[in-house]
Amino acid sequence: MKSLTIRHRILVSFAAVLVVMSVIAVIAYAWFLQTQQEATEVEKGILPDLSHSTEIMIGQMTAHSLLQEYALEDNPSDKRTLESAIASNRDQVQRRMDDYEAKIVSDVDKQNYAAVKELANQFRQTETAVLDASRAALSKGETPNERTAIKNTVEPVFLKLQSALQAMVEDHRGEANSATQRIGSIVRTAEVGLSAGLLIALGLALLLGYLLFRAITGPLTRLVDAVQLMRQGDFSDRIDLRRRDEFSVLADGFNAMADDLTTLIGQVQRSGIQVSTSITGIAATSKQQQATATEIAATTTEIRATAKEISATSNELVRTMNEVSTVAEQTAVVAGGGQAGLARMEETMHQVMEAAAAINSKLAILSEKAGSINQVVTTITKVADQTNLLSLNASIEAEKAGQYGRGFAVVATEIRRLADQTAVSTYDIEQMVKDIQSAVAAGVMGMDKFSEQVRRGMQEIQQVGGQLFEIIQQVQGLVPRFEVANEGMQAQATGAGQISDTLTQLSEAAQQTVESLQQSALAIDELNQVSGGLRGSISRFKLRA
């Protein structure tokens, strides 16, 4: 029975009930046909025969009554009227007898009718004889004595005829009663059979309904209990119905769904732990980036201070070169004034040498600062690359987090953009520093050469006083060189100003990076709270081991 499906059980139950009802209907139909046959026989055979026989008997009794009334009547006119009534009644009785005779089927009825017909003919003959005798007496003027004739001849025949008619009517009435009893017996048998069949069908329907009810409510209750446990978070229960029907398929589907949900929840729990670990790593990375950004800001501040110092040194070099140019011009004028200006020239040359030494020292300092700037730029480039890499890792972790990491993904994208801007700015600074180093190297070479020439001039002034004209020409030839050096110093000052502006932008970018990292820290805290809520929601589920 357990191998049948619910559909088959329902079909079998309805089929069984339908079979029982069909058997009852067939039996009831057979009884109905039998009853109908009996009723048809009564309607078309027995009742018409009983009706005709009764009408014949009534007609014969009417004829006897009319004949007695005729005998009692003395008025000839009334007698003729009664003769007409007697004749009319005789015709009616004859028609009824002819109709009855035409419908007789059974031999018993034929025998009974033959006896009635013979007696009816005798009655008609005696009746005719009485009427003929009465008319003959009246035609002779005599008083007829019908009463004696009726008593002697008609009454015996009428009594026999009445007895035969009564026997024929009683026979038909007995047949009608027998048919009625048979119909009643069939009806009672049908009532008992139908009642028994209906009780059997009802009992079978109740039994099959109870079995079907148990087959449905049992596994359904088991499924409802399992669903209730699952609603409470217990995914460890499984359904084993040990049957092969729709509920077995439903139980297998429920077990498969529970297994899938168990696997899914387990994955979610593991993912929650992984998300928490990733968030912790991201938080540590964010703090490290914040510290790095703070260090970048401090380094930028130092670089900006160094750049300002370089700018001040460059401005001082410009002023010094202007002074050197002025001294050279004065030297030329003094040299043109005569030999007496040699002493002042010598002194001036000493000043020039000192100025050149100062310029060399300043240029050395500038070269050292430029090297420092180059190192700082290299550090910034590495930090920017690390920041870009960290922001890329943060974007990947945010993608893994799904919709909970969207806000952090936006922050990571902003950090990567700022890191790219920082890399571009450091590249510009590096180029500027290289230009500064080139200019400083050229200035150092020029100043070294200038110092050497000044030293040779000093020696020549001491050795050859007479070659003053050549010295003046050499001094005048130095003026354009001082102008070139002056222009180089001005370009250096301009580059230092650009470096300062660039470092200001870098400082602002570093500040924005710090603010972005603070927003990232807030987003990470929110993501950590969401992760904690997710772990708390999932922890209530009880999974199957």
PDB file of C-alpha atoms in Angstrom, residues 21-37 190 193-194:
ATOM      1  CA  MET A  21     -22.403   2.194  -6.580  1.00  0.00           C
ATOM      2  CA  SER A  22     -22.437   0.782 -10.118  1.00  0.00           C
ATOM      3  CA  VAL A  23     -23.341  -2.688  -8.805  1.00  0.00           C
ATOM      4  CA  ILE A  24     -26.080  -1.144  -6.690  1.00  0.00           C
ATOM      5  CA  ALA A  25     -27.297   0.826  -9.698  1.00  0.00           C
ATOM      6  CA  VAL A  26     -27.332  -2.314 -11.898  1.00  0.00           C
ATOM      7  CA  ILE A  27     -29.241  -4.302  -9.275  1.00  0.00           C
ATOM      8  CA  ALA A  28     -31.626  -1.389  -8.709  1.00  0.00           C
ATOM      9  CA  TYR A  29     -32.118  -1.106 -12.452  1.00  0.00           C
ATOM     10  CA  ALA A  30     -32.928  -4.838 -12.689  1.00  0.00           C
ATOM     11  CA  TRP A  31     -35.477  -4.431  -9.891  1.00  0.00           C
ATOM     12  CA  PHE A  32     -36.851  -1.378 -11.608  1.00  0.00           C
ATOM     13  CA  LEU A  33     -37.253  -3.314 -14.890  1.00  0.00           C
ATOM     14  CA  GLN A  34     -39.015  -6.126 -13.042  1.00  0.00           C
ATOM     15  CA  THR A  35     -41.286  -3.646 -11.291  1.00  0.00           C
ATOM     16  CA  GLN A  36     -41.928  -1.878 -14.558  1.00  0.00           C
ATOM     17  CA  GLN A  37     -42.769  -5.213 -16.216  1.00  0.00           C
ATOM     18  CA  ALA A 190     -35.136  -3.175  -3.676  1.00  0.00           C
ATOM     19  CA  GLY A 193     -30.946  -4.160  -1.222  1.00  0.00           C
ATOM     20  CA  LEU A 194     -30.422  -0.463  -1.894  1.00  0.00           C
TER      21      LEU A 194
END
